[in-house]
Amino acid sequence: IPLFQAATRLRPRTPLAELNLGRAYAGLGRLAEAEHALRTGIALGGKRIPGAYRELGNVLRDAGRIDEACDAYAAEAEVNPRNRAARTNLVVCMLGRGDPAGAAAAAELLVRGEPGDARMLFNLAVAADAATGGGARLAVLGVTPDLAGAEAQAAAFSVEDDGSTVGADEAVAEIG
């Protein structure tokens, strides 16, 4: 932390210095300080830096501020539309805040892009079940997943996070 703080003092208008300081605080569980540094980095122009809003979303999620976390993940998806981790987090976040229809729509886009993604198929199934009874929603969406590759991935089921892996049972508990 002291070195990151020194970097922000040497280069006070540099978004990356603040973003790195925020990540360091987050890694130590100092969420209020992490949020402040990340928001400062984003305000300094870091909103164009892929991963900035995702880091903020993770901090807000860890602080229990689900609605704000969802907004941050949505912002990351706009900045970096190819960031599957941010989009996956957005799906899980939407489920957590009680928006299964939105989660199902967001998950559907990811499943269509990568039909063998076991994690997203799981999230889509949870969202579809919560939204309209599961199988009916999948049929309406026309989603016929190729489960050949999905079964192999199921053992490593995880919710995209800041590097940690959460088992499927834990993911359901977090969503609930």
Tab-separated table of C-alpha atoms in Angstrom:
chain	number	residue	atom	x	y	z
A	1	ILE	CA	0.000	0.000	0.000
A	2	PRO	CA	2.722	2.570	0.834
A	3	LEU	CA	4.266	2.213	-2.620
A	4	PHE	CA	0.901	2.663	-4.353
A	5	GLN	CA	0.211	5.700	-2.150
A	6	ALA	CA	3.603	7.116	-3.116
A	7	ALA	CA	2.783	6.551	-6.786
A	8	THR	CA	-0.493	8.481	-6.447
A	9	ARG	CA	1.382	11.361	-4.784
A	10	LEU	CA	4.031	11.411	-7.531
A	11	ARG	CA	1.432	11.223	-10.290
A	12	PRO	CA	-1.794	12.579	-8.766
A	13	ARG	CA	-3.617	12.825	-12.113
A	14	THR	CA	-2.811	9.272	-13.265
A	15	PRO	CA	-5.838	6.942	-13.292
A	16	LEU	CA	-3.766	3.756	-13.181
A	17	ALA	CA	-2.048	4.784	-9.957
A	18	GLU	CA	-5.424	5.240	-8.237
A	19	LEU	CA	-6.871	2.072	-9.765
A	20	ASN	CA	-3.897	0.020	-8.588
A	21	LEU	CA	-4.175	1.555	-5.127
A	22	GLY	CA	-7.866	0.629	-5.097
A	23	ARG	CA	-7.082	-2.960	-6.072
A	24	ALA	CA	-4.489	-3.164	-3.299
A	25	TYR	CA	-6.963	-1.876	-0.706
A	26	ALA	CA	-9.593	-4.313	-1.975
A	27	GLY	CA	-7.152	-7.193	-1.645
A	28	LEU	CA	-6.752	-6.313	2.027
A	29	GLY	CA	-10.506	-5.985	2.566
A	30	ARG	CA	-10.317	-2.231	3.108
A	31	LEU	CA	-13.441	-1.655	1.047
A	32	ALA	CA	-14.175	2.008	1.802
A	33	GLU	CA	-10.628	3.009	0.864
A	34	ALA	CA	-10.744	0.742	-2.187
A	35	GLU	CA	-13.985	2.301	-3.365
A	36	HIS	CA	-12.617	5.823	-2.919
A	37	ALA	CA	-9.425	5.075	-4.861
A	38	LEU	CA	-11.280	3.240	-7.643
A	39	ARG	CA	-13.845	6.027	-8.033
A	40	THR	CA	-11.006	8.579	-8.109
A	41	GLY	CA	-9.192	6.576	-10.780
A	42	ILE	CA	-12.351	6.263	-12.861
A	43	ALA	CA	-13.048	10.002	-12.524
A	44	LEU	CA	-9.493	10.767	-13.704
A	45	GLY	CA	-10.176	8.970	-16.964
A	46	GLY	CA	-9.976	5.376	-15.857
A	47	LYS	CA	-13.479	4.741	-17.128
A	48	ARG	CA	-11.815	4.028	-20.455
A	49	ILE	CA	-9.521	1.458	-18.855
A	50	PRO	CA	-10.871	-2.100	-19.149
A	51	GLY	CA	-11.418	-3.635	-15.742
A	52	ALA	CA	-11.864	-0.403	-13.760
A	53	TYR	CA	-15.627	-0.675	-13.360
A	54	ARG	CA	-15.384	-4.424	-12.778
A	55	GLU	CA	-13.006	-3.834	-9.865
A	56	LEU	CA	-15.406	-1.221	-8.473
A	57	GLY	CA	-18.306	-3.657	-8.912
A	58	ASN	CA	-16.430	-6.336	-6.972
A	59	VAL	CA	-15.778	-3.908	-4.104
A	60	LEU	CA	-19.402	-2.761	-4.033
A	61	ARG	CA	-20.600	-6.380	-4.130
A	62	ASP	CA	-18.305	-7.271	-1.241
A	63	ALA	CA	-19.711	-4.292	0.673
A	64	GLY	CA	-23.227	-5.653	0.115
A	65	ARG	CA	-24.264	-2.829	-2.218
A	66	ILE	CA	-25.726	-5.041	-4.935
A	67	ASP	CA	-27.593	-2.406	-6.952
A	68	GLU	CA	-24.482	-0.252	-7.237
A	69	ALA	CA	-22.390	-3.314	-8.081
A	70	CYS	CA	-24.796	-4.173	-10.908
A	71	ASP	CA	-24.465	-0.624	-12.249
A	72	ALA	CA	-20.670	-0.904	-12.178
A	73	TYR	CA	-20.712	-4.264	-13.989
A	74	ALA	CA	-23.082	-2.800	-16.600
A	75	ALA	CA	-20.701	0.138	-17.069
A	76	GLU	CA	-17.790	-2.298	-17.523
A	77	ALA	CA	-19.793	-4.194	-20.147
A	78	GLU	CA	-20.277	-0.905	-22.037
A	79	VAL	CA	-16.586	0.037	-21.827
A	80	ASN	CA	-15.406	-3.451	-22.745
A	81	PRO	CA	-18.229	-5.384	-24.468
A	82	ARG	CA	-16.039	-8.486	-24.909
A	83	ASN	CA	-15.375	-8.806	-21.167
A	84	ARG	CA	-17.204	-12.055	-20.370
A	85	ALA	CA	-16.215	-11.815	-16.708
A	86	ALA	CA	-17.997	-8.486	-16.302
A	87	ARG	CA	-21.037	-9.789	-18.163
A	88	THR	CA	-21.057	-12.954	-16.047
A	89	ASN	CA	-20.843	-10.854	-12.889
A	90	LEU	CA	-23.708	-8.726	-14.182
A	91	VAL	CA	-25.892	-11.828	-14.646
A	92	VAL	CA	-25.161	-13.078	-11.122
A	93	CYS	CA	-25.627	-9.577	-9.725
A	94	MET	CA	-29.004	-9.181	-11.435
A	95	LEU	CA	-30.119	-12.466	-9.908
A	96	GLY	CA	-28.917	-11.254	-6.523
A	97	ARG	CA	-30.963	-8.093	-6.712
A	98	GLY	CA	-34.086	-9.954	-7.793
A	99	ASP	CA	-34.118	-9.282	-11.538
A	100	PRO	CA	-34.309	-12.783	-13.034
A	101	ALA	CA	-35.768	-11.580	-16.341
A	102	GLY	CA	-32.875	-9.152	-16.862
A	103	ALA	CA	-30.406	-11.830	-15.796
A	104	ALA	CA	-31.920	-14.321	-18.239
A	105	ALA	CA	-31.669	-11.823	-21.111
A	106	ALA	CA	-28.037	-11.006	-20.270
A	107	ALA	CA	-27.155	-14.697	-19.850
A	108	GLU	CA	-28.833	-15.574	-23.138
A	109	LEU	CA	-26.467	-13.243	-25.003
A	110	LEU	CA	-23.476	-14.932	-23.419
A	111	VAL	CA	-24.780	-18.441	-24.095
A	112	ARG	CA	-25.408	-17.595	-27.742
A	113	GLY	CA	-21.812	-16.344	-27.990
A	114	GLU	CA	-20.345	-19.454	-26.374
A	115	PRO	CA	-22.898	-22.311	-26.195
A	116	GLY	CA	-20.557	-24.662	-24.302
A	117	ASP	CA	-19.972	-22.284	-21.366
A	118	ALA	CA	-21.164	-24.417	-18.431
A	119	ARG	CA	-21.049	-21.523	-15.970
A	120	MET	CA	-23.298	-19.373	-18.105
A	121	LEU	CA	-25.652	-22.261	-18.863
A	122	PHE	CA	-25.991	-22.695	-15.097
A	123	ASN	CA	-26.676	-18.970	-14.623
A	124	LEU	CA	-29.167	-18.997	-17.486
A	125	ALA	CA	-30.957	-21.997	-15.981
A	126	VAL	CA	-31.197	-20.293	-12.575
A	127	ALA	CA	-32.431	-17.061	-14.166
A	128	ALA	CA	-34.898	-18.836	-16.424
A	129	ASP	CA	-36.255	-20.893	-13.544
A	130	ALA	CA	-36.710	-17.794	-11.395
A	131	ALA	CA	-38.236	-15.788	-14.238
A	132	THR	CA	-40.728	-18.187	-15.819
A	133	GLY	CA	-40.329	-21.788	-14.805
A	134	GLY	CA	-37.038	-22.731	-16.421
A	135	GLY	CA	-37.476	-25.067	-19.344
A	136	ALA	CA	-40.253	-23.001	-20.855
A	137	ARG	CA	-38.012	-19.951	-20.953
A	138	LEU	CA	-35.141	-21.882	-22.538
A	139	ALA	CA	-37.475	-23.253	-25.208
A	140	VAL	CA	-38.858	-19.780	-25.954
A	141	LEU	CA	-35.319	-18.458	-26.254
A	142	GLY	CA	-34.485	-21.236	-28.681
A	143	VAL	CA	-31.453	-22.156	-26.601
A	144	THR	CA	-30.371	-25.714	-27.277
A	145	PRO	CA	-27.034	-25.897	-25.536
A	146	ASP	CA	-24.283	-28.191	-26.719
A	147	LEU	CA	-23.582	-29.979	-23.459
A	148	ALA	CA	-20.629	-32.010	-24.723
A	149	GLY	CA	-18.094	-29.391	-23.643
A	150	ALA	CA	-20.258	-28.089	-20.814
A	151	GLU	CA	-20.053	-31.277	-18.755
A	152	ALA	CA	-16.273	-31.104	-18.738
A	153	GLN	CA	-16.452	-27.513	-17.508
A	154	ALA	CA	-18.998	-28.277	-14.796
A	155	ALA	CA	-16.316	-29.557	-12.422
A	156	ALA	CA	-14.676	-26.144	-12.520
A	157	PHE	CA	-17.931	-24.198	-12.249
A	158	SER	CA	-17.258	-20.699	-11.012
A	159	VAL	CA	-18.585	-17.192	-10.825
A	160	GLU	CA	-16.141	-14.752	-12.390
A	161	ASP	CA	-14.537	-12.783	-9.627
A	162	ASP	CA	-11.258	-11.195	-8.785
A	163	GLY	CA	-9.452	-14.472	-9.283
A	164	SER	CA	-11.263	-16.670	-6.812
A	165	THR	CA	-13.310	-19.697	-7.783
A	166	VAL	CA	-16.674	-20.371	-6.203
A	167	GLY	CA	-18.261	-23.795	-6.466
A	168	ALA	CA	-21.722	-24.157	-7.960
A	169	ASP	CA	-23.393	-24.708	-4.561
A	170	GLU	CA	-21.725	-21.597	-3.173
A	171	ALA	CA	-22.739	-19.594	-6.262
A	172	VAL	CA	-26.383	-20.466	-5.674
A	173	ALA	CA	-26.032	-19.444	-2.036
A	174	GLU	CA	-24.476	-16.125	-3.066
A	175	ILE	CA	-27.207	-15.485	-5.607
A	176	GLY	CA	-30.015	-16.255	-3.173
